[in-house]
Coordinates of C-alpha atoms and ligand atoms in Angstrom, one line a residue:
X10 CA -0.2 0.1 0.1
X11 CA 1.8 4.0 -1.0
X12 CA 1.5 6.1 1.6
X13 CA -1.4 8.4 0.3
X14 CA -0.1 12.4 0.3
X15 CA -1.3 14.2 3.3
X16 CA -1.2 10.7 5.0
X17 CA -0.6 12.5 8.7
X18 CA 3.0 13.0 10.2
X19 CA 2.8 10.5 12.9
X20 CA 1.8 7.5 10.8
X21 CA 5.4 6.3 9.9
X22 CA 7.7 8.7 12.2
X23 CA 10.3 8.3 14.3
X24 CA 10.1 9.3 17.7
X25 CA 12.8 10.6 20.6
X26 CA 11.6 9.8 24.1
X27 CA 13.3 11.8 26.6
X28 CA 13.3 10.7 30.4
X29 CA 13.9 14.4 31.5
X30 CA 15.9 13.4 34.7
X31 CA 18.3 11.5 33.1
X32 CA 18.7 13.2 29.6
X33 CA 21.1 16.2 30.5
X34 CA 21.7 18.5 33.3
X35 CA 22.0 22.1 33.0
X36 CA 21.8 23.5 36.6
X37 CA 24.1 21.2 38.1
X38 CA 21.8 19.5 40.4
X39 CA 22.8 15.8 39.6
X40 CA 19.0 16.0 37.8
X41 CA 18.3 16.2 34.3
X42 CA 15.9 19.3 33.2
X43 CA 14.8 21.6 30.3
X44 CA 17.9 23.4 30.5
X45 CA 19.9 20.3 29.5
X46 CA 17.6 19.3 27.3
X47 CA 17.6 22.4 25.4
X48 CA 21.5 22.3 25.2
X49 CA 21.1 18.4 23.4
X50 CA 18.2 19.4 21.0
X51 CA 20.7 19.4 18.2
X52 CA 21.9 15.7 19.3
X53 CA 17.8 14.5 19.1
X54 CA 18.1 16.9 15.3
X55 CA 21.2 14.7 14.3
X56 CA 19.4 11.3 14.6
X57 CA 16.6 12.6 12.0
X58 CA 13.7 11.9 14.2
X59 CA 10.8 13.5 13.6
X60 CA 9.4 14.3 17.6
X61 CA 10.1 13.7 21.0
X62 CA 8.1 12.4 23.8
X63 CA 9.0 13.6 27.0
X64 CA 7.9 11.7 30.3
X65 CA 6.1 13.8 32.9
X66 CA 7.7 17.2 33.9
X67 CA 4.6 18.6 35.9
X68 CA 5.1 19.5 39.5
X69 CA 5.5 15.9 41.5
X70 CA 6.8 14.8 44.7
X71 CA 9.0 12.4 42.1
X72 CA 7.9 9.5 44.2
X73 CA 7.0 7.3 40.9
X74 CA 9.5 9.4 38.7
X75 CA 7.0 12.2 37.9
X76 CA 3.9 9.8 37.3
X77 CA 2.8 11.4 40.2
X78 CA 1.2 14.9 39.2
X79 CA 0.8 17.9 41.7
X80 CA -0.2 20.3 39.4
X81 CA -0.7 19.2 35.8
X82 CA -0.4 22.9 34.3
X83 CA 3.1 23.4 36.1
X84 CA 6.7 22.5 35.4
X85 CA 8.3 21.1 38.5
X86 CA 11.0 23.5 39.7
X87 CA 13.9 20.8 39.9
X88 CA 13.0 20.8 35.8
X89 CA 12.6 24.1 35.2
X90 CA 10.1 27.1 34.6
X91 CA 7.1 27.1 32.3
X92 CA 8.8 29.7 30.4
X93 CA 11.7 27.3 29.5
X94 CA 9.0 25.1 28.6
X95 CA 7.5 26.7 26.4
X96 CA 10.7 28.1 24.5
X97 CA 12.1 24.9 24.5
X98 CA 8.9 23.3 22.3
X99 CA 9.3 26.3 20.1
X100 CA 13.2 25.9 19.5
X101 CA 12.4 21.8 18.8
X102 CA 9.6 23.0 16.2
X103 CA 12.2 25.1 14.3
X104 CA 14.8 22.4 14.6
X105 CA 11.5 20.5 12.5
X106 CA 10.7 18.6 15.9
X107 CA 7.2 18.1 17.4
X108 CA 7.0 18.0 20.8
X109 CA 4.6 15.2 22.6
X110 CA 3.7 15.1 26.5
X111 CA 2.9 12.2 28.7
X112 CA -0.8 12.9 30.4
X113 CA -1.7 11.1 33.4
X114 CA -5.0 10.6 33.6
X115 CA -5.4 7.1 36.2
X116 CA -3.8 8.8 39.4
X117 CA -2.9 12.0 40.6
X118 CA 0.2 12.7 43.2
X119 CA -1.4 12.4 47.0
X120 CA 0.0 15.9 47.2
X121 CA -2.4 17.7 44.5
X122 CA -5.0 19.7 45.7
X123 CA -7.7 17.6 45.2
X124 CA -6.5 14.6 46.7
X125 CA -5.6 17.0 50.0
X126 CA -9.0 18.1 49.7
X127 CA -10.7 14.8 49.5
X128 CA -8.5 13.9 52.9
X129 CA -10.4 16.5 55.1
X130 CA -13.3 16.2 53.6
X131 CA -16.0 13.5 55.2
X132 CA -16.8 10.7 53.6
X133 CA -19.4 10.4 50.8
X134 CA -18.5 14.5 50.0
X135 CA -18.2 15.8 46.7
X136 CA -14.1 15.7 46.9
X137 CA -13.9 12.1 48.0
X138 CA -15.7 11.3 44.8
X139 CA -13.3 12.9 42.9
X140 CA -11.3 9.5 43.5
X141 CA -12.3 5.9 44.7
X142 CA -12.8 6.4 48.4
X143 CA -14.3 3.1 50.0
X144 CA -15.4 1.5 53.5
X145 CA -13.0 -1.6 54.3
X146 CA -14.5 -5.1 54.5
X147 CA -14.5 -7.1 57.7
X148 CA -16.6 -6.6 60.3
X149 CA -14.7 -3.3 61.8
X150 CA -13.7 -2.3 58.0
X151 CA -9.9 -2.9 59.1
X152 CA -9.8 -5.2 55.9
X153 CA -9.4 -3.4 52.1
X154 CA -12.3 -3.3 50.4
X155 CA -11.6 -6.1 48.0
X156 CA -8.1 -8.0 47.1
X157 CA -7.1 -5.8 44.3
X158 CA -3.6 -5.8 44.0
X159 CA -1.0 -2.6 42.9
X160 CA 0.8 -3.1 39.9
X161 CA 4.0 -2.0 42.2
X162 CA 3.5 -4.7 44.6
X163 CA 0.9 -4.8 48.1
X164 CA -2.6 -4.3 48.1
X165 CA -4.3 -1.7 45.9
X166 CA -6.0 -0.1 48.7
X167 CA -4.7 2.5 51.6
X168 CA -6.6 3.1 55.1
X169 CA -7.3 6.5 55.9
X170 CA -7.7 8.4 59.3
X171 CA -10.9 8.2 59.4
X172 CA -11.1 4.9 58.7
X173 CA -12.5 4.9 54.6
X174 CA -9.6 3.4 51.9
X175 CA -8.3 5.0 48.8
X176 CA -7.4 2.9 45.5
X177 CA -4.3 3.2 43.9
X178 CA -3.2 0.6 41.2
X179 CA 0.2 2.4 41.8
X180 CA 1.6 3.6 44.4
X181 CA 0.3 4.7 47.6
X182 CA 1.1 8.2 47.0
X183 CA -0.8 7.7 43.3
X184 CA -4.4 7.5 43.9
X185 CA -6.7 6.6 41.5
X186 CA -9.0 9.4 39.8
X187 CA -12.8 8.6 39.5
X188 CA -13.5 9.0 36.1
X189 CA -17.2 8.6 36.3
X190 CA -16.9 11.9 38.6
X191 CA -17.8 14.7 35.9
X192 CA -14.7 17.2 37.8
X193 CA -12.4 14.9 36.7
X194 CA -13.8 14.7 32.8
X195 CA -13.9 18.6 32.8
X196 CA -10.3 18.9 34.0
X197 CA -8.5 17.0 31.5
X198 CA -10.4 18.3 29.0
X199 CA -8.5 21.9 30.0
X200 CA -5.1 20.3 30.8
X201 CA -5.2 19.1 27.4
X202 CA -6.1 22.5 25.7
X203 CA -3.6 24.0 28.0
X204 CA -0.8 22.3 26.7
X205 CA -1.8 22.0 22.7
X206 CA -2.1 25.7 23.6
X207 CA 1.5 26.0 24.3
X208 CA 2.5 24.3 21.3
X209 CA 2.6 20.8 22.2
X210 CA 1.5 18.3 19.5
X211 CA -0.1 15.6 21.5
X212 CA 0.2 13.3 24.2
X213 CA 1.2 9.8 25.2
X214 CA -1.5 8.7 27.3
X215 CA -0.3 7.0 30.5
X216 CA -2.2 3.7 31.8
X217 CA -4.8 4.3 29.0
X218 CA -6.4 1.0 29.6
X219 CA -7.1 1.7 33.4
X220 CA -9.2 4.6 33.8
X221 CA -12.7 2.6 34.1
X222 CA -13.3 0.7 37.3
X223 CA -16.0 -1.8 38.2
X224 CA -18.9 0.6 40.4
X225 CA -19.2 -2.5 42.5
X226 CA -15.8 -3.3 43.3
X227 CA -15.9 -6.9 42.9
X228 CA -12.8 -8.8 43.8
X229 CA -11.1 -10.0 41.0
X230 CA -11.3 -13.7 40.4
X231 CA -8.7 -16.5 40.1
X232 CA -8.9 -16.7 37.0
X233 CA -8.4 -13.2 36.3
X234 CA -4.7 -11.5 36.9
X235 CA -4.3 -8.4 38.4
X236 CA -1.2 -7.1 36.6
X237 CA -1.1 -4.7 33.8
X238 CA 0.2 -6.8 31.2
X239 CA -2.5 -9.7 31.4
X240 CA -5.0 -7.5 31.0
X241 CA -8.5 -9.5 30.5
X242 CA -11.1 -7.4 28.6
X243 CA -14.2 -6.0 29.3
X244 CA -15.6 -8.3 32.1
X245 CA -12.1 -7.4 34.2
X246 CA -12.8 -4.9 37.5
X247 CA -10.5 -2.9 36.6
X248 CA -8.4 -3.4 33.0
X249 CA -9.6 -2.5 29.5
X250 CA -13.3 -2.2 30.4
X251 CA -15.7 -0.6 27.7
X252 CA -16.5 2.6 29.7
X253 CA -13.1 4.0 29.0
X254 CA -13.3 4.7 25.4
X255 CA -16.3 7.6 26.3
X256 CA -13.5 9.1 27.7
X257 CA -11.3 8.7 24.9
X258 CA -13.6 10.2 22.7
X259 CA -14.1 13.7 24.7
X260 CA -10.2 14.2 24.6
X261 CA -10.6 13.4 20.7
X262 CA -12.8 16.2 19.9
X263 CA -10.5 18.6 22.1
X264 CA -7.2 17.3 20.1
X265 CA -9.4 17.5 16.6
X266 CA -9.3 21.6 17.2
X267 CA -5.2 21.4 16.8
X268 CA -4.5 20.2 13.4
X269 CA -1.9 17.7 13.4
X270 CA -2.3 16.8 17.2
X271 CA -2.4 13.1 18.0
X272 CA -2.9 10.7 20.9
X273 CA -0.9 7.6 21.8
X274 CA -2.4 5.1 24.0
X275 CA -0.1 3.8 26.5
X276 CA -2.5 0.5 26.8
X277 CA -1.7 -3.3 27.6
X278 CA -4.0 -5.1 26.6
X279 CA -4.6 -8.9 26.0
X280 CA -5.4 -9.1 22.5
X281 CA -5.5 -6.8 19.1
X282 CA -9.1 -7.2 19.1
X283 CA -8.6 -4.9 22.1
X284 CA -6.1 -2.9 20.9
X285 CA -7.8 -2.3 17.7
X286 CA -10.6 -0.7 20.0
X287 CA -8.4 2.2 21.0
X288 CA -7.5 3.0 17.4
X289 CA -11.3 4.0 16.1
X290 CA -11.6 7.2 14.3
X291 CA -12.5 9.1 16.7
X292 CA -10.3 7.6 19.7
X293 CA -6.6 7.4 19.8
X294 CA -4.5 8.0 16.3
X295 CA -1.8 5.3 17.3
X296 CA -1.5 2.7 20.2
X297 CA 1.7 0.8 21.4
X298 CA 2.1 -2.5 20.9
X299 CA 4.2 -4.1 23.1
X300 CA 4.0 -7.5 22.6
X301 CA 7.0 -7.1 20.1
X302 CA 9.4 -5.6 22.7
X303 CA 8.9 -8.5 25.2
X304 CA 9.4 -10.9 22.9
X305 CA 13.2 -13.2 23.0
X306 CA 15.6 -13.2 20.4
X307 CA 13.3 -15.4 18.4
X308 CA 12.9 -15.4 14.6
X309 CA 9.7 -17.6 15.1
X310 CA 7.9 -15.5 17.9
X311 CA 8.8 -12.4 16.4
X312 CA 7.6 -13.0 13.2
X313 CA 4.6 -14.1 14.0
X314 CA 4.2 -10.7 16.7
X315 CA 5.0 -9.0 13.1
X316 CA 2.2 -10.2 11.2
X317 CA -0.5 -10.2 14.0
X318 CA 0.5 -6.7 14.8
X319 CA 0.3 -5.9 10.7
X320 CA -3.1 -7.4 10.5
X321 CA -4.7 -6.2 13.7
X322 CA -3.7 -2.1 12.7
X323 CA -4.7 -2.8 9.1
X324 CA -8.3 -4.1 10.7
X325 CA -9.1 -0.6 11.3
X326 CA -7.0 1.2 8.7
X327 CA -3.9 1.7 10.6
X328 CA -0.5 0.6 10.8
X329 CA 1.6 -0.6 14.2
X330 CA 3.8 1.3 16.6
X331 CA 7.1 -0.3 17.3
X332 CA 9.0 0.0 20.4
X333 CA 12.1 -2.0 21.9
X334 CA 12.8 -0.1 24.9
X335 CA 11.3 2.6 27.2
X336 CA 11.6 3.7 30.7
X337 CA 9.7 0.5 32.1
X338 CA 11.5 -2.1 30.8
X339 CA 15.2 -3.6 30.7
X340 CA 17.2 -1.9 27.7
X341 CA 17.0 -4.1 24.7
X342 CA 20.9 -4.6 24.4
X343 CA 20.5 -6.4 27.7
X344 CA 17.3 -8.5 27.1
X345 CA 19.0 -10.0 24.1
X346 CA 21.9 -10.6 25.5
X347 CA 20.1 -13.2 28.2
X348 CA 18.6 -16.4 27.9
X349 CA 14.5 -16.3 27.6
X350 CA 14.3 -17.7 31.1
X351 CA 14.5 -16.2 33.7
X352 CA 13.1 -13.4 32.8
X353 CA 15.2 -10.3 32.5
X354 CA 13.3 -8.1 35.6
X355 CA 13.9 -11.2 37.6
X356 CA 17.4 -11.8 36.5
X357 CA 18.2 -8.1 37.6
X358 CA 17.9 -8.7 41.3
X359 CA 19.8 -11.4 41.9
X360 CA 20.2 -13.7 38.7
X361 CA 23.2 -15.5 37.8
X362 CA 25.3 -13.1 36.0
X363 CA 26.9 -14.8 33.6
X364 CA 24.2 -15.7 32.0
X365 CA 24.5 -12.6 30.4
X366 CA 26.6 -12.2 26.8
X367 CA 26.6 -8.5 26.7
X368 CA 28.7 -8.8 23.2
X369 CA 25.8 -11.0 21.6
X370 CA 23.2 -8.8 23.3
X371 CA 24.4 -5.5 21.2
X372 CA 25.2 -7.4 17.8
X373 CA 21.2 -8.5 18.6
X374 CA 19.8 -5.0 19.9
X375 CA 21.4 -3.5 16.7
X376 CA 20.3 -6.2 14.9
X377 CA 16.8 -5.4 16.1
X378 CA 16.7 -2.1 15.8
X379 CA 17.2 -2.1 12.1
X380 CA 14.2 -4.7 11.9
X381 CA 12.0 -2.0 13.7
X382 CA 13.0 0.5 11.8
X383 CA 12.4 -1.2 8.3
X384 CA 9.0 -1.7 9.4
X385 CA 5.6 -0.4 8.3
X386 CA 4.6 2.0 10.9
X387 CA 6.2 4.5 13.1
X388 CA 8.8 3.9 15.8
X389 CA 9.4 5.0 19.4
X390 CA 13.5 5.0 20.4
X391 CA 14.5 5.5 24.2
X392 CA 17.1 7.9 25.1
X393 CA 20.7 5.9 24.9
X394 CA 19.3 3.3 22.7
X395 CA 21.3 5.2 19.8
X396 CA 24.4 4.5 22.2
X397 CA 23.4 0.5 22.8
X398 CA 23.5 1.5 26.4
X399 CA 23.0 -1.5 27.8
X400 CA 20.4 -2.0 31.6
X401 CA 23.0 -0.6 34.6
X402 CA 21.9 -4.4 36.2
X403 CA 24.5 -3.6 39.3
X404 CA 23.3 -0.3 41.0
X405 CA 23.6 -0.8 44.8
X406 CA 20.2 -1.1 46.2
X407 CA 21.0 1.8 48.4
X408 CA 20.4 3.9 45.8
X409 CA 17.3 2.7 43.9
X410 CA 14.9 5.0 43.4
X411 CA 11.9 3.2 42.0
X412 CA 8.5 2.3 44.4
X413 CA 8.8 -1.0 42.9
X414 CA 11.5 -2.0 45.1
X415 CA 9.9 -1.4 48.5
X416 CA 6.3 -2.5 47.4
X417 CA 7.7 -5.4 46.1
X418 CA 9.2 -6.2 49.1
X419 CA 12.4 -6.1 47.9
X420 CA 11.9 -9.0 45.5
X421 CA 11.6 -6.8 42.3
X422 CA 14.5 -4.4 41.5
X423 CA 12.1 -2.1 39.3
X424 CA 13.2 -0.1 36.6
X425 CA 16.1 2.2 37.9
X426 CA 18.6 0.5 35.5
X427 CA 17.4 1.6 32.3
X428 CA 17.2 5.6 33.5
X429 CA 20.7 5.9 34.5
X430 CA 21.9 9.6 33.5
X431 CA 23.2 9.4 29.6
X432 CA 27.0 9.6 29.1
X433 CA 27.8 12.5 26.8
X434 CA 31.4 13.1 27.1
X435 CA 34.5 10.2 27.4
X436 CA 35.8 11.6 30.7
X437 CA 35.1 14.1 33.4
X438 CA 31.9 15.0 36.0
X439 CA 29.2 12.7 35.1
X440 CA 30.4 12.1 31.7
X441 CA 29.2 15.1 30.9
X442 CA 25.5 14.8 32.2
X443 CA 26.1 17.6 34.4
X444 CA 28.3 19.6 36.5
X445 CA 27.9 17.9 39.8
X446 CA 27.0 14.4 39.8
X447 CA 24.0 12.2 38.9
X448 CA 21.4 11.2 40.9
X449 CA 21.8 7.4 39.6
X450 CA 25.6 6.7 39.8
X451 CA 26.4 5.6 36.2
X452 CA 29.0 2.8 35.8
X453 CA 32.8 3.1 35.7
X454 CA 32.9 2.9 32.1
X455 CA 30.3 4.8 30.8
X456 CA 32.3 7.1 28.6
X457 CA 33.1 4.5 26.5
X458 CA 30.0 4.5 24.9
X459 CA 29.0 8.2 25.3
X460 CA 27.7 10.1 22.5
X461 CA 31.3 12.1 22.3
X462 CA 33.2 8.9 22.1
X463 CA 30.7 7.8 19.4
X464 CA 30.4 10.6 16.9
X465 CA 31.8 10.4 13.5
X466 CA 32.8 7.0 14.3
X467 CA 32.1 4.4 11.8
X468 CA 30.3 1.3 12.4
X469 CA 29.2 2.7 16.0
X470 CA 26.0 2.4 17.3
X471 CA 25.1 6.0 17.4
X472 CA 26.2 6.6 13.5
X473 CA 24.0 3.6 12.9
X474 CA 20.7 5.0 14.2
X475 CA 21.7 8.1 12.3
X476 CA 22.4 6.1 8.9
X477 CA 19.0 4.2 9.6
X478 CA 17.2 6.9 10.1
X479 CA 18.3 8.3 7.1
X480 CA 18.1 5.2 4.7
X481 CA 14.7 4.5 6.3
X482 CA 13.7 8.0 4.9
X483 CA 14.7 7.7 1.2
X484 CA 13.7 4.1 1.0
X485 CA 11.0 3.4 2.9
X486 CA 8.7 6.2 3.7
X487 CA 6.5 5.9 0.4
X488 CA 5.1 2.8 1.1
X489 CA 3.6 0.8 4.0
X490 CA 3.2 -2.7 2.2
X491 CA 5.7 -5.6 3.4
X492 CA 5.9 -8.8 1.8
X493 CA 7.4 -11.9 3.4
X494 CA 10.1 -13.7 1.6
X495 CA 10.8 -17.2 2.2
X496 CA 13.8 -18.1 4.0
X497 CA 15.2 -20.6 6.6
X498 CA 13.4 -20.4 9.8
X499 CA 16.6 -19.1 11.3
X500 CA 16.3 -16.2 9.4
X501 CA 13.5 -13.0 9.1
X502 CA 13.0 -11.8 5.6
X503 CA 10.9 -9.3 3.7
X504 CA 10.2 -7.4 1.2
X505 CA 9.4 -3.4 1.5
X506 CA 7.8 -1.8 -1.3
X507 CA 8.8 -4.1 -3.8
X508 CA 12.2 -2.3 -4.0
X509 CA 13.8 -3.1 0.0
X510 CA 14.7 -6.5 1.2
X511 CA 15.9 -6.8 4.9
X512 CA 17.4 -9.7 6.2
X513 CA 18.0 -10.6 9.8
X514 CA 20.1 -13.5 11.0
X515 CA 19.1 -15.5 13.7
X516 CA 21.1 -18.5 13.2
X517 CA 24.8 -19.3 14.4
X518 CA 26.2 -19.1 11.1
X519 CA 26.7 -16.4 8.4
X520 CA 24.2 -16.7 5.4
X521 CA 24.1 -15.3 2.0
X522 CA 22.9 -11.8 1.1
X523 CA 20.8 -11.6 -1.9
X524 CA 21.8 -9.6 -5.1
X525 CA 21.3 -5.9 -5.2
X526 CA 22.8 -3.0 -3.5
X527 CA 23.6 -3.2 0.0
X528 CA 22.0 -0.5 1.6
X529 CA 23.2 -0.6 5.1
X530 CA 24.0 -3.6 7.6
X531 CA 23.9 -3.5 11.4
X532 CA 27.4 -5.3 11.1
X533 CA 30.6 -5.8 9.3
X534 CA 30.0 -8.2 6.0
X535 CA 33.1 -10.7 5.9
X536 CA 33.0 -12.2 2.5
X537 CA 29.8 -10.5 1.5
X538 CA 27.7 -13.0 4.0
X539 CA 25.4 -11.8 6.5
X540 CA 27.0 -13.2 10.2
X541 CA 24.8 -14.2 12.8
X542 CA 22.7 -11.9 15.0
X543 CA 23.1 -9.1 12.5
X544 CA 20.5 -7.2 9.8
X545 CA 20.9 -6.1 6.7
X546 CA 18.8 -3.9 3.8
X547 CA 19.6 -4.8 0.2
X548 CA 18.1 -2.9 -2.6
X549 CA 17.0 -4.1 -6.1
X550 CA 19.7 -4.1 -8.4
X551 CA 18.8 -1.3 -10.8
Ligands
LIG23 C1 4.7 4.4 33.3 C2 5.3 4.1 34.4 C3 4.3 4.5 35.7 C4 3.1 3.8 35.4 C5 2.2 4.6 36.6 C6 3.2 3.7 33.3 O1 2.4 2.8 32.6 O2 5.0 4.5 32.2 O3 6.5 4.6 34.5 O4 4.9 4.2 36.6 O5 2.2 4.0 34.6 O6 1.8 6.0 36.5

């Protein structure tokens, strides 16, 4: 299928995710900020991406890295000021980069003025109705209202001094909003408008699949799952319920007033049939398909996931949105350097370190990037993956900041290992991240992976990303078709636009490369063959 002229910008875009706290520190307090981001916009521009997505930068106690918002219309002072934020959006736009923000509608921070008002108001009062307050169970109400569990571990309910309990699907500092409440609905329409008026091009919507809660608050049954990843469809008491789509339609009508603005859902749902519902014409423009991201380095399951995503998206006239890493998962070069069992997240805590093959992980990670960037649809890159940064798996537990560590009773190390500040220079204070340390410690050898160490170095991961994005633009942006090419089961091979053949070698030995002009490969090609754990793009010979 050819891309129609006038096709929306996001449909085949590449978007770069900025985890602001860890990107670049402009004021020397050890935390990344808007000043740091502005000083490094040229790096993002040089990659050749279309847009940035900034994780929450609003005023927040940062109990969950900013996903605990205290005021949706202000910038946290550690990140900068509102003036800097609007200047940043303008500067990015002058460089040809759009800015997407993160909308966090499922919960506020417990210090948000609404929650404080709810705490000082009696049970049953209107301020309490903006959240989910319930009496406890048991004869004296000392047990939680039901068996719901927090995604971060422990019960999803916390008791307040007057005896009621409030719901928090994440940390206790993140009370869930009640989307059956009119104030909540009106407020978010205005928040959306507020940021679009300041130049944002749209929002990534946090836990978009959790907004509605069953008003009867039944227990989660033994066949259902509490965890975000195992969403069960419309009959689950809090995941992926049908009513939430009403809310999305309201947001969409606001967004539609701003030409070019878009919404992308972070929706962990059980199937493409469910995900497709978020992509109906009056709902989200895009939705992340996380299945691909979660797979081991295995051609069969990856190919199947690609097929499912293409078919699912096509059923609603859309194309998939791909991602290999983000601020919530173990970085992909580390995942692919580990066997598929145990799960990389579990391995972080006390897994056998000898299981990690760093070299294979990096080769596979680079090949996976070439695979992803060759697929129809848009792709989201996570800061630092263009440097081939691995997960920092040996962070001492004393420095862990992710609430998952405490809430899981110290059984899960959490997500800090993918949030370690970016190394910009080969040496010096925090490798150029800032002038006075970094909020999470960087590994000693981090300078060798810095942007400065890779700049202009042929074959470096940074140059690989730049070239891949350039070749993608010139060869792959005019067409959305994908045709599988018959191949050995250890190979993924497909043709794009009838012109470019993409080959990924998952096997142990080098394989021949089809006739044509080699556009680009993730590794050297000794004897003209594609080595194990590598990918190549080949154009049809003229
Ligand atoms: C965000 C996480 C956050 C959670 C709660 C997620 O989906 O990506 O980083 O902890 O939502 O807001």
